[in-house]
Amino acid sequence: MTGLLYWTFWASLLLLAYVFVGYPAVIWLLARLSPLPIRKREQYPSVSVIIVVHDAGRCIQAKLANLDTLNYPPEQIEIIVACDGCTDSTARLVRGCGDPRVRLLEFPERRGKAACLNDAVAAARGKVLLLTDARQKLAPLALRELVANLADPLVGAASGELLLSDAETGFALGVDAYWHYEKLIRRSESACGSTIGVTGAIYAMHRDLFQPLPPGTVLDDVLVPMRVAARGYRVVFEPRALAWDRVTQQPVEERQRKIRTLAGNCQLIQLAPWLLSPVKNPLWLRFVSHKLLRLLAPWLLLALAVTSARLATDRLACAITLALLLAGGSLVLLGQWLPPLGRWLPVRLSVAFFYLNLFAAQALLAFARNRRLHLW
């Protein structure tokens, strides 16, 4: 029994080390030693900007005004706003915007983002699609930078960079730090091949590479680029194509969105089982390392805690690990009891790590109980 526990301890520890340190380090090193250049070139093909919304009356006018600031020939841009069962003023505001480039697709019944996205792309006339959300603000150069990447015949899609602003709490600062870590991985993946996902708030792709999504798809920003990569094209990260969003300040604000997103990874396997095949998925190792093993991380942490506690008196490595886990847990509690200390780097990183793994565990349980995820 002790031997099995010790084996479980090391297996959990090594897998966790690989997920959070090993894979990022390897992909970063590969990007430095064997980079694949992108042959960017300034070009101005026709672009269809796609925005799928549900009750976005509070932000749609600001979004349309923001799109008007894009440093791109305006005659080459059309804007399609797909209203998914909107019950507020969104459709009226879009109709009254006064911009002849804006087209409204109004769907009276709520069908979900994936279904509306399929219809919007089918109606698009541009050679390039720019997919964005209603809430985020785009930099004037964003579209031009993304499209320049698509001039490379090996590039099928390009993701922009989302910047989080207004971090006021320790939790928000921790989430922002995690997002910087995540973008480092994506930037490294792009530099040596392809990323396995894009930023849903801002990405561009060749229209003829888009394939209709299964109804109810949650992570279109993962399935779409994975399909592009499966057809032999690169999916790259463009750090000069910027978008801004406000970071969530408290765990309760982030919980529902994060659980739905993480459960979407489970749904991906259900919708596209070919992603698990090393033969059919050219990014299989990256997909497993970057996405799937992240879902196992909370359970690996649980196994590590149990085994290290059981073996702490017999094995020095287990005793040290248990002490580190207890120290991390103490920092999380400290951040809860004394909010002013939540801005201290060790505290905010521990809090963010704890909640992100808690949400991952809850997401797996939520998907196991009910595989019909919400439309939005």
CSV table of C-alpha atoms in Angstrom, one decimal:
chain,number,residue,atom,x,y,z
A,1,MET,CA,0.0,0.0,0.0
A,2,THR,CA,2.8,2.4,0.9
A,3,GLY,CA,4.5,1.7,-2.5
A,4,LEU,CA,1.2,2.5,-4.4
A,5,LEU,CA,0.8,5.8,-2.4
A,6,TYR,CA,4.4,6.7,-3.1
A,7,TRP,CA,4.0,6.0,-6.8
A,8,THR,CA,0.8,8.1,-6.9
A,9,PHE,CA,2.6,10.9,-5.1
A,10,TRP,CA,5.4,11.1,-7.7
A,11,ALA,CA,3.1,10.6,-10.7
A,12,SER,CA,0.8,13.5,-9.5
A,13,LEU,CA,3.8,15.7,-8.7
A,14,LEU,CA,5.5,15.1,-12.0
A,15,LEU,CA,2.3,15.6,-14.0
A,16,LEU,CA,1.6,18.9,-12.2
A,17,ALA,CA,5.2,20.0,-12.8
A,18,TYR,CA,4.8,19.2,-16.5
A,19,VAL,CA,1.5,21.0,-16.9
A,20,PHE,CA,2.5,24.3,-15.2
A,21,VAL,CA,6.2,24.4,-15.7
A,22,GLY,CA,7.5,21.7,-18.0
A,23,TYR,CA,5.3,22.2,-21.0
A,24,PRO,CA,5.6,26.0,-20.9
A,25,ALA,CA,9.4,25.8,-20.5
A,26,VAL,CA,9.7,23.3,-23.4
A,27,ILE,CA,7.5,25.2,-25.8
A,28,TRP,CA,9.4,28.5,-24.8
A,29,LEU,CA,12.7,26.8,-25.5
A,30,LEU,CA,11.5,25.4,-28.8
A,31,ALA,CA,10.3,28.8,-29.9
A,32,ARG,CA,13.8,30.2,-29.1
A,33,LEU,CA,15.8,27.4,-30.8
A,34,SER,CA,13.6,26.6,-33.8
A,35,PRO,CA,11.4,29.6,-34.6
A,36,LEU,CA,9.2,29.6,-37.7
A,37,PRO,CA,9.0,33.1,-39.2
A,38,ILE,CA,5.8,34.6,-40.4
A,39,ARG,CA,6.0,36.3,-43.8
A,40,LYS,CA,3.8,39.2,-43.0
A,41,ARG,CA,2.9,41.7,-45.7
A,42,GLU,CA,0.7,44.7,-45.7
A,43,GLN,CA,-2.5,43.9,-47.6
A,44,TYR,CA,-6.1,45.1,-47.7
A,45,PRO,CA,-8.5,42.4,-48.7
A,46,SER,CA,-12.2,42.8,-48.0
A,47,VAL,CA,-13.1,42.0,-44.4
A,48,SER,CA,-16.4,41.0,-42.7
A,49,VAL,CA,-16.4,41.9,-39.1
A,50,ILE,CA,-18.7,39.4,-37.2
A,51,ILE,CA,-20.2,40.3,-33.9
A,52,VAL,CA,-22.7,37.9,-32.3
A,53,VAL,CA,-24.6,39.4,-29.4
A,54,HIS,CA,-27.3,38.7,-26.8
A,55,ASP,CA,-28.8,41.8,-25.1
A,56,ALA,CA,-25.8,44.0,-25.7
A,57,GLY,CA,-27.6,47.3,-25.7
A,58,ARG,CA,-25.3,48.8,-23.1
A,59,CYS,CA,-22.2,48.4,-25.2
A,60,ILE,CA,-23.1,47.9,-28.9
A,61,GLN,CA,-23.0,51.7,-29.8
A,62,ALA,CA,-19.5,52.0,-28.2
A,63,LYS,CA,-18.4,48.9,-30.1
A,64,LEU,CA,-19.6,50.2,-33.5
A,65,ALA,CA,-17.9,53.5,-32.8
A,66,ASN,CA,-14.7,51.7,-31.9
A,67,LEU,CA,-14.8,49.8,-35.2
A,68,ASP,CA,-15.0,53.1,-37.0
A,69,THR,CA,-11.5,53.9,-35.7
A,70,LEU,CA,-9.8,50.9,-37.3
A,71,ASN,CA,-6.9,52.0,-39.5
A,72,TYR,CA,-8.1,50.1,-42.5
A,73,PRO,CA,-9.8,51.2,-45.8
A,74,PRO,CA,-13.4,51.7,-44.7
A,75,GLU,CA,-14.7,50.6,-48.1
A,76,GLN,CA,-13.1,47.2,-47.5
A,77,ILE,CA,-15.0,46.6,-44.3
A,78,GLU,CA,-18.6,45.3,-43.7
A,79,ILE,CA,-19.9,44.8,-40.2
A,80,ILE,CA,-22.4,42.1,-39.4
A,81,VAL,CA,-24.2,42.1,-36.1
A,82,ALA,CA,-26.1,39.0,-35.3
A,83,CYS,CA,-28.7,39.4,-32.6
A,84,ASP,CA,-29.5,36.2,-30.8
A,85,GLY,CA,-32.9,36.5,-29.4
A,86,CYS,CA,-32.2,40.0,-28.1
A,87,THR,CA,-34.9,41.4,-25.8
A,88,ASP,CA,-33.3,44.8,-25.2
A,89,SER,CA,-32.5,47.8,-27.4
A,90,THR,CA,-29.6,46.1,-29.3
A,91,ALA,CA,-31.4,45.7,-32.6
A,92,ARG,CA,-32.9,49.2,-32.6
A,93,LEU,CA,-29.5,50.7,-31.8
A,94,VAL,CA,-27.8,48.8,-34.7
A,95,ARG,CA,-30.5,49.8,-37.1
A,96,GLY,CA,-30.2,53.4,-36.2
A,97,CYS,CA,-26.4,53.6,-36.2
A,98,GLY,CA,-26.3,55.4,-39.6
A,99,ASP,CA,-23.4,53.4,-41.0
A,100,PRO,CA,-24.2,51.8,-44.3
A,101,ARG,CA,-21.5,49.2,-43.8
A,102,VAL,CA,-23.4,47.7,-40.8
A,103,ARG,CA,-25.8,44.8,-41.5
A,104,LEU,CA,-28.2,43.4,-38.9
A,105,LEU,CA,-29.1,39.8,-38.7
A,106,GLU,CA,-32.0,39.5,-36.2
A,107,PHE,CA,-33.0,36.1,-34.8
A,108,PRO,CA,-36.1,36.3,-32.7
A,109,GLU,CA,-35.5,33.0,-30.9
A,110,ARG,CA,-32.4,32.5,-28.8
A,111,ARG,CA,-30.3,29.7,-30.5
A,112,GLY,CA,-26.8,30.2,-29.1
A,113,LYS,CA,-23.7,31.9,-30.4
A,114,ALA,CA,-22.5,29.0,-32.6
A,115,ALA,CA,-25.8,28.9,-34.6
A,116,CYS,CA,-25.8,32.7,-35.1
A,117,LEU,CA,-22.1,32.7,-36.0
A,118,ASN,CA,-22.7,30.1,-38.7
A,119,ASP,CA,-25.5,32.2,-40.3
A,120,ALA,CA,-23.4,35.4,-40.0
A,121,VAL,CA,-20.4,33.8,-41.8
A,122,ALA,CA,-22.7,32.4,-44.5
A,123,ALA,CA,-24.0,36.0,-45.1
A,124,ALA,CA,-20.5,37.5,-45.1
A,125,ARG,CA,-19.0,38.8,-48.3
A,126,GLY,CA,-15.4,39.5,-47.2
A,127,LYS,CA,-12.5,37.4,-48.0
A,128,VAL,CA,-11.3,37.7,-44.4
A,129,LEU,CA,-13.4,37.3,-41.2
A,130,LEU,CA,-12.7,39.4,-38.1
A,131,LEU,CA,-14.4,37.8,-35.2
A,132,THR,CA,-14.9,40.0,-32.1
A,133,ASP,CA,-17.2,40.4,-29.1
A,134,ALA,CA,-19.3,43.4,-28.3
A,135,ARG,CA,-17.7,44.4,-25.0
A,136,GLN,CA,-14.0,44.7,-25.9
A,137,LYS,CA,-12.3,47.8,-27.4
A,138,LEU,CA,-9.9,47.2,-30.4
A,139,ALA,CA,-6.8,49.1,-31.1
A,140,PRO,CA,-6.8,51.1,-34.4
A,141,LEU,CA,-4.0,49.0,-35.9
A,142,ALA,CA,-5.5,45.6,-34.8
A,143,LEU,CA,-7.2,44.6,-38.0
A,144,ARG,CA,-4.3,45.7,-40.2
A,145,GLU,CA,-1.8,43.7,-38.1
A,146,LEU,CA,-4.0,40.6,-38.1
A,147,VAL,CA,-4.6,40.7,-41.9
A,148,ALA,CA,-0.8,41.1,-42.5
A,149,ASN,CA,-0.3,37.7,-41.0
A,150,LEU,CA,-2.8,36.2,-43.4
A,151,ALA,CA,-0.6,37.2,-46.3
A,152,ASP,CA,1.6,34.3,-45.4
A,153,PRO,CA,0.2,31.4,-47.4
A,154,LEU,CA,0.9,29.0,-44.5
A,155,VAL,CA,-1.2,31.1,-42.0
A,156,GLY,CA,-4.9,30.4,-41.8
A,157,ALA,CA,-5.8,32.3,-38.7
A,158,ALA,CA,-4.3,35.0,-36.5
A,159,SER,CA,-5.2,35.8,-32.9
A,160,GLY,CA,-4.9,39.2,-31.3
A,161,GLU,CA,-3.8,40.0,-27.7
A,162,LEU,CA,-6.3,40.8,-25.0
A,163,LEU,CA,-5.2,43.2,-22.3
A,164,LEU,CA,-7.0,43.2,-19.0
A,165,SER,CA,-7.4,46.6,-17.3
A,166,ASP,CA,-8.7,48.1,-14.0
A,167,ALA,CA,-7.3,45.3,-11.7
A,168,GLU,CA,-8.3,46.7,-8.3
A,169,THR,CA,-8.4,43.6,-6.0
A,170,GLY,CA,-5.8,41.0,-5.2
A,171,PHE,CA,-7.9,38.4,-7.0
A,172,ALA,CA,-8.0,40.6,-10.2
A,173,LEU,CA,-4.2,41.1,-10.0
A,174,GLY,CA,-3.8,37.4,-9.7
A,175,VAL,CA,-6.0,36.7,-12.7
A,176,ASP,CA,-4.1,39.3,-14.7
A,177,ALA,CA,-0.8,37.6,-13.8
A,178,TYR,CA,-2.2,34.3,-14.8
A,179,TRP,CA,-3.3,35.8,-18.2
A,180,HIS,CA,0.2,37.0,-18.8
A,181,TYR,CA,1.5,33.5,-18.1
A,182,GLU,CA,-1.1,32.1,-20.5
A,183,LYS,CA,-0.2,34.6,-23.3
A,184,LEU,CA,3.5,33.7,-22.9
A,185,ILE,CA,2.6,30.1,-23.7
A,186,ARG,CA,0.4,31.1,-26.7
A,187,ARG,CA,3.2,33.4,-28.0
A,188,SER,CA,5.7,30.6,-27.8
A,189,GLU,CA,3.4,28.1,-29.5
A,190,SER,CA,2.9,30.6,-32.3
A,191,ALA,CA,6.6,31.2,-32.7
A,192,CYS,CA,7.3,27.5,-33.3
A,193,GLY,CA,4.2,26.5,-35.1
A,194,SER,CA,0.6,27.1,-34.1
A,195,THR,CA,-1.4,28.0,-31.0
A,196,ILE,CA,-4.2,25.7,-30.0
A,197,GLY,CA,-6.7,28.5,-29.4
A,198,VAL,CA,-7.3,32.1,-30.2
A,199,THR,CA,-8.6,35.1,-28.2
A,200,GLY,CA,-12.4,35.1,-28.8
A,201,ALA,CA,-12.4,38.9,-28.5
A,202,ILE,CA,-10.2,39.4,-31.5
A,203,TYR,CA,-9.1,37.0,-34.2
A,204,ALA,CA,-9.1,36.9,-38.0
A,205,MET,CA,-9.1,34.1,-40.5
A,206,HIS,CA,-9.6,33.3,-44.2
A,207,ARG,CA,-13.4,33.0,-44.7
A,208,ASP,CA,-13.1,29.9,-46.9
A,209,LEU,CA,-11.4,28.0,-43.9
A,210,PHE,CA,-14.4,28.5,-41.7
A,211,GLN,CA,-16.5,25.3,-41.2
A,212,PRO,CA,-20.0,25.5,-39.6
A,213,LEU,CA,-19.9,24.8,-35.9
A,214,PRO,CA,-22.1,22.1,-34.2
A,215,PRO,CA,-25.1,23.7,-32.5
A,216,GLY,CA,-24.3,24.7,-28.9
A,217,THR,CA,-20.6,24.8,-29.3
A,218,VAL,CA,-19.1,26.8,-26.4
A,219,LEU,CA,-15.4,27.1,-27.3
A,220,ASP,CA,-15.6,28.3,-30.9
A,221,ASP,CA,-12.3,30.1,-30.2
A,222,VAL,CA,-10.7,26.6,-29.8
A,223,LEU,CA,-12.6,24.4,-32.3
A,224,VAL,CA,-12.3,26.9,-35.2
A,225,PRO,CA,-8.5,27.3,-35.0
A,226,MET,CA,-8.0,23.5,-34.4
A,227,ARG,CA,-9.9,22.9,-37.6
A,228,VAL,CA,-7.8,25.4,-39.4
A,229,ALA,CA,-4.6,23.6,-38.1
A,230,ALA,CA,-6.0,20.2,-39.1
A,231,ARG,CA,-6.2,21.5,-42.7
A,232,GLY,CA,-2.5,22.2,-42.6
A,233,TYR,CA,-2.4,25.9,-41.8
A,234,ARG,CA,-0.8,27.8,-39.0
A,235,VAL,CA,-2.7,29.6,-36.3
A,236,VAL,CA,-0.5,32.4,-35.0
A,237,PHE,CA,-0.5,35.0,-32.3
A,238,GLU,CA,-0.1,38.7,-33.1
A,239,PRO,CA,0.9,40.8,-30.1
A,240,ARG,CA,0.4,44.1,-32.0
A,241,ALA,CA,-3.3,43.4,-32.5
A,242,LEU,CA,-4.6,44.6,-29.2
A,243,ALA,CA,-8.0,44.5,-27.5
A,244,TRP,CA,-8.9,45.7,-24.0
A,245,ASP,CA,-11.4,44.3,-21.4
A,246,ARG,CA,-12.0,44.9,-17.8
A,247,VAL,CA,-10.8,42.1,-15.5
A,248,THR,CA,-13.2,40.6,-13.0
A,249,GLN,CA,-12.6,41.8,-9.4
A,250,GLN,CA,-13.9,38.9,-7.3
A,251,PRO,CA,-14.1,35.1,-7.6
A,252,VAL,CA,-17.9,35.1,-7.6
A,253,GLU,CA,-17.9,37.3,-10.7
A,254,GLU,CA,-15.5,34.9,-12.5
A,255,ARG,CA,-17.0,31.6,-11.4
A,256,GLN,CA,-19.9,31.1,-13.8
A,257,ARG,CA,-17.9,32.3,-16.9
A,258,LYS,CA,-14.9,30.2,-16.0
A,259,ILE,CA,-16.8,27.0,-15.2
A,260,ARG,CA,-18.6,27.3,-18.5
A,261,THR,CA,-15.4,27.8,-20.4
A,262,LEU,CA,-13.6,25.0,-18.7
A,263,ALA,CA,-16.6,22.6,-19.2
A,264,GLY,CA,-16.4,23.7,-22.9
A,265,ASN,CA,-13.1,21.8,-23.1
A,266,CYS,CA,-15.0,18.6,-22.1
A,267,GLN,CA,-17.6,19.4,-24.7
A,268,LEU,CA,-14.9,19.8,-27.4
A,269,ILE,CA,-14.0,16.1,-27.0
A,270,GLN,CA,-17.7,15.2,-27.3
A,271,LEU,CA,-18.2,17.3,-30.4
A,272,ALA,CA,-14.8,16.6,-32.0
A,273,PRO,CA,-13.3,13.3,-30.8
A,274,TRP,CA,-10.7,13.5,-33.5
A,275,LEU,CA,-8.9,16.0,-31.3
A,276,LEU,CA,-7.7,13.0,-29.2
A,277,SER,CA,-6.1,11.3,-32.1
A,278,PRO,CA,-2.4,11.9,-32.6
A,279,VAL,CA,-2.9,10.9,-36.3
A,280,LYS,CA,-5.8,13.3,-37.1
A,281,ASN,CA,-4.8,16.2,-34.8
A,282,PRO,CA,-1.5,17.7,-35.8
A,283,LEU,CA,-1.5,19.7,-32.5
A,284,TRP,CA,-2.3,16.7,-30.4
A,285,LEU,CA,0.5,17.0,-27.9
A,286,ARG,CA,-0.1,20.8,-27.5
A,287,PHE,CA,-3.8,20.2,-27.1
A,288,VAL,CA,-3.4,17.5,-24.4
A,289,SER,CA,-0.7,19.5,-22.6
A,290,HIS,CA,-2.3,22.9,-22.7
A,291,LYS,CA,-6.0,22.1,-22.4
A,292,LEU,CA,-6.8,18.6,-21.2
A,293,LEU,CA,-4.2,18.1,-18.5
A,294,ARG,CA,-5.3,21.5,-17.0
A,295,LEU,CA,-8.6,19.9,-16.3
A,296,LEU,CA,-6.9,17.1,-14.4
A,297,ALA,CA,-4.8,19.5,-12.3
A,298,PRO,CA,-7.2,19.9,-9.4
A,299,TRP,CA,-7.6,16.1,-9.1
A,300,LEU,CA,-3.8,15.7,-9.3
A,301,LEU,CA,-3.5,18.3,-6.5
A,302,LEU,CA,-6.0,16.4,-4.4
A,303,ALA,CA,-4.1,13.2,-4.9
A,304,LEU,CA,-0.8,15.0,-4.1
A,305,ALA,CA,-2.3,16.4,-0.9
A,306,VAL,CA,-3.6,13.0,0.3
A,307,THR,CA,-0.5,11.0,-0.5
A,308,SER,CA,1.9,13.6,0.9
A,309,ALA,CA,-0.2,13.7,4.1
A,310,ARG,CA,-0.2,9.9,4.5
A,311,LEU,CA,3.6,9.6,3.8
A,312,ALA,CA,4.9,12.8,5.4
A,313,THR,CA,6.4,11.0,8.4
A,314,ASP,CA,8.2,8.4,6.2
A,315,ARG,CA,9.4,10.3,3.2
A,316,LEU,CA,11.2,13.7,3.2
A,317,ALA,CA,9.9,14.7,-0.3
A,318,CYS,CA,6.3,14.1,0.9
A,319,ALA,CA,6.9,16.1,4.1
A,320,ILE,CA,8.3,19.1,2.1
A,321,THR,CA,5.4,18.9,-0.4
A,322,LEU,CA,2.8,18.8,2.3
A,323,ALA,CA,4.5,21.9,3.9
A,324,LEU,CA,4.4,23.7,0.6
A,325,LEU,CA,0.7,22.8,0.1
A,326,LEU,CA,-0.2,24.0,3.6
A,327,ALA,CA,1.7,27.2,3.0
A,328,GLY,CA,-0.1,27.9,-0.2
A,329,GLY,CA,-3.4,27.2,1.5
A,330,SER,CA,-2.5,29.5,4.3
A,331,LEU,CA,-1.8,32.3,1.8
A,332,VAL,CA,-5.3,31.8,0.3
A,333,LEU,CA,-6.9,32.0,3.7
A,334,LEU,CA,-4.8,35.1,4.5
A,335,GLY,CA,-6.0,36.7,1.3
A,336,GLN,CA,-9.6,36.0,2.3
A,337,TRP,CA,-9.3,37.2,5.9
A,338,LEU,CA,-7.1,40.2,5.3
A,339,PRO,CA,-8.0,41.7,1.9
A,340,PRO,CA,-5.3,44.4,2.0
A,341,LEU,CA,-2.7,41.6,1.9
A,342,GLY,CA,-4.3,40.2,-1.2
A,343,ARG,CA,-2.2,42.5,-3.4
A,344,TRP,CA,1.0,40.9,-2.1
A,345,LEU,CA,2.4,38.8,-5.0
A,346,PRO,CA,2.6,35.4,-3.2
A,347,VAL,CA,-0.9,35.9,-1.9
A,348,ARG,CA,-2.5,37.0,-5.1
A,349,LEU,CA,-0.8,34.2,-7.1
A,350,SER,CA,-1.9,31.6,-4.6
A,351,VAL,CA,-5.5,32.9,-4.6
A,352,ALA,CA,-5.7,32.9,-8.4
A,353,PHE,CA,-4.2,29.4,-8.6
A,354,PHE,CA,-6.6,28.1,-6.0
A,355,TYR,CA,-9.7,29.5,-7.6
A,356,LEU,CA,-8.8,28.6,-11.2
A,357,ASN,CA,-8.2,25.0,-10.1
A,358,LEU,CA,-11.4,25.0,-8.0
A,359,PHE,CA,-13.4,26.2,-11.0
A,360,ALA,CA,-11.7,23.5,-13.2
A,361,ALA,CA,-12.9,20.8,-10.7
A,362,GLN,CA,-16.4,22.2,-10.6
A,363,ALA,CA,-16.5,22.4,-14.4
A,364,LEU,CA,-15.7,18.7,-14.8
A,365,LEU,CA,-18.4,17.8,-12.3
A,366,ALA,CA,-20.9,20.2,-13.9
A,367,PHE,CA,-20.3,18.7,-17.3
A,368,ALA,CA,-20.5,15.1,-15.9
A,369,ARG,CA,-23.9,16.0,-14.4
A,370,ASN,CA,-25.3,17.9,-17.4
A,371,ARG,CA,-23.7,17.8,-20.8
A,372,ARG,CA,-26.1,20.4,-22.3
A,373,LEU,CA,-24.2,23.6,-21.6
A,374,HIS,CA,-25.8,26.9,-21.7
A,375,LEU,CA,-26.0,28.7,-25.0
A,376,TRP,CA,-24.0,31.6,-23.8
